[in-house]
């Protein structure tokens, strides 16, 4: 019923012998080390006993002098190395040369043409930007929507050619975050594409009044008095305005209680204000018009332009410092 337990196999006595041999070698090594150290100490003691008192005193002084010189030298050397690294005198790598942009005089704002394309998705953004650029002195060409396949994420992207880099840099100063791209176009003209992140133009100094010779003034008579338009236009021409048309009002306005109504487009408000200075009581009226032409409609209360001797003095023309642009590092 019960099976006998199988006898365990006989183990080899080799491991026991190996352990015994290793222990014997360790004891011998310890004994040899003790003997060696003991022998070295005996020899040092004998050599010490052979020295005279004067020799022992000199050796003692030498050790103290060596410690006095070595320890401060190590501390001073460590501090010097740390200071050298701190001031940049001990650096393995050469300092990087920082490129400085080249600042040059900007081209005249009226010396090149700016095309405005609206890719922002905001209705009327192209007209707003074009009008603002015109008031700053830029020559704005075509203002239209950008092609559908042209997407710009930045507030604006300004395309230019090799000869139009400075012109593009000057236009970029009007919109924060505007980016430049050289598309190889000839000439100095640039194209400003309004992007999806556009919000507004950067602030600019108040625009300077336009030259009186840069726009035309039409004078129309809406009263029953003949020759009124011709006489008024002659007087305005003598004061430096460019003459336009004169005659009866083509719209046949009825102004029984008005001195004069000055019609102007959105971009000609400053020009209309110049004409208004010469006609006391005239009112300004903005109309849909994309040019700088001014229409003066004379009403029943009109009595003539302000005499030249009674005209208020002209405001001094503001002198702005010449603009500059910073060419990027190459």
mmCIF file of N, CA and C in Angstrom, residues 222-223 249 253-261 297-301:
data_model
loop_
_atom_site.group_PDB
_atom_site.id
_atom_site.type_symbol
_atom_site.label_atom_id
_atom_site.label_comp_id
_atom_site.label_asym_id
_atom_site.label_seq_id
_atom_site.Cartn_x
_atom_site.Cartn_y
_atom_site.Cartn_z
ATOM 1 N N UNK A 222 -28.347 127.259 -56.306
ATOM 2 C CA UNK A 222 -29.700 126.775 -56.039
ATOM 3 C C UNK A 222 -30.627 127.937 -55.663
ATOM 4 N N UNK A 223 -30.216 129.170 -55.998
ATOM 5 C CA UNK A 223 -31.019 130.361 -55.671
ATOM 6 C C UNK A 223 -31.593 130.962 -56.957
ATOM 7 N N UNK A 249 -27.696 124.194 -60.092
ATOM 8 C CA UNK A 249 -27.594 122.890 -59.450
ATOM 9 C C UNK A 249 -28.285 121.831 -60.313
ATOM 10 N N UNK A 253 -31.715 121.403 -56.154
ATOM 11 C CA UNK A 253 -31.948 121.417 -54.705
ATOM 12 C C UNK A 253 -32.722 122.676 -54.315
ATOM 13 N N UNK A 254 -33.485 122.572 -53.251
ATOM 14 C CA UNK A 254 -34.237 123.705 -52.706
ATOM 15 C C UNK A 254 -33.727 123.964 -51.302
ATOM 16 N N UNK A 255 -32.996 125.073 -51.141
ATOM 17 C CA UNK A 255 -32.334 125.372 -49.867
ATOM 18 C C UNK A 255 -32.756 126.763 -49.387
ATOM 19 N N UNK A 256 -34.006 126.908 -48.952
ATOM 20 C CA UNK A 256 -34.456 128.245 -48.542
ATOM 21 C C UNK A 256 -33.854 128.717 -47.241
ATOM 22 N N UNK A 257 -33.432 127.816 -46.382
ATOM 23 C CA UNK A 257 -32.933 128.199 -45.057
ATOM 24 C C UNK A 257 -31.460 127.849 -44.856
ATOM 25 N N UNK A 258 -30.709 127.665 -45.920
ATOM 26 C CA UNK A 258 -29.302 127.269 -45.833
ATOM 27 C C UNK A 258 -28.422 128.311 -46.518
ATOM 28 N N UNK A 259 -27.220 128.450 -45.955
ATOM 29 C CA UNK A 259 -26.206 129.276 -46.611
ATOM 30 C C UNK A 259 -25.608 128.504 -47.773
ATOM 31 N N UNK A 260 -25.131 127.302 -47.495
ATOM 32 C CA UNK A 260 -24.563 126.427 -48.522
ATOM 33 C C UNK A 260 -24.435 125.024 -47.951
ATOM 34 N N UNK A 261 -24.500 124.041 -48.835
ATOM 35 C CA UNK A 261 -24.282 122.644 -48.469
ATOM 36 C C UNK A 261 -23.093 122.152 -49.289
ATOM 37 N N UNK A 297 -23.162 123.699 -52.987
ATOM 38 C CA UNK A 297 -24.510 124.073 -53.395
ATOM 39 C C UNK A 297 -24.893 125.333 -52.620
ATOM 40 N N UNK A 298 -25.083 126.447 -53.328
ATOM 41 C CA UNK A 298 -25.367 127.728 -52.684
ATOM 42 C C UNK A 298 -26.864 127.841 -52.391
ATOM 43 N N UNK A 299 -27.198 128.172 -51.121
ATOM 44 C CA UNK A 299 -28.588 128.323 -50.704
ATOM 45 C C UNK A 299 -29.039 129.769 -50.669
ATOM 46 N N UNK A 300 -30.288 129.968 -50.300
ATOM 47 C CA UNK A 300 -30.886 131.307 -50.327
ATOM 48 C C UNK A 300 -30.228 132.264 -49.336
ATOM 49 N N UNK A 301 -29.618 131.759 -48.260
ATOM 50 C CA UNK A 301 -29.000 132.632 -47.261
ATOM 51 C C UNK A 301 -27.542 132.940 -47.581
#
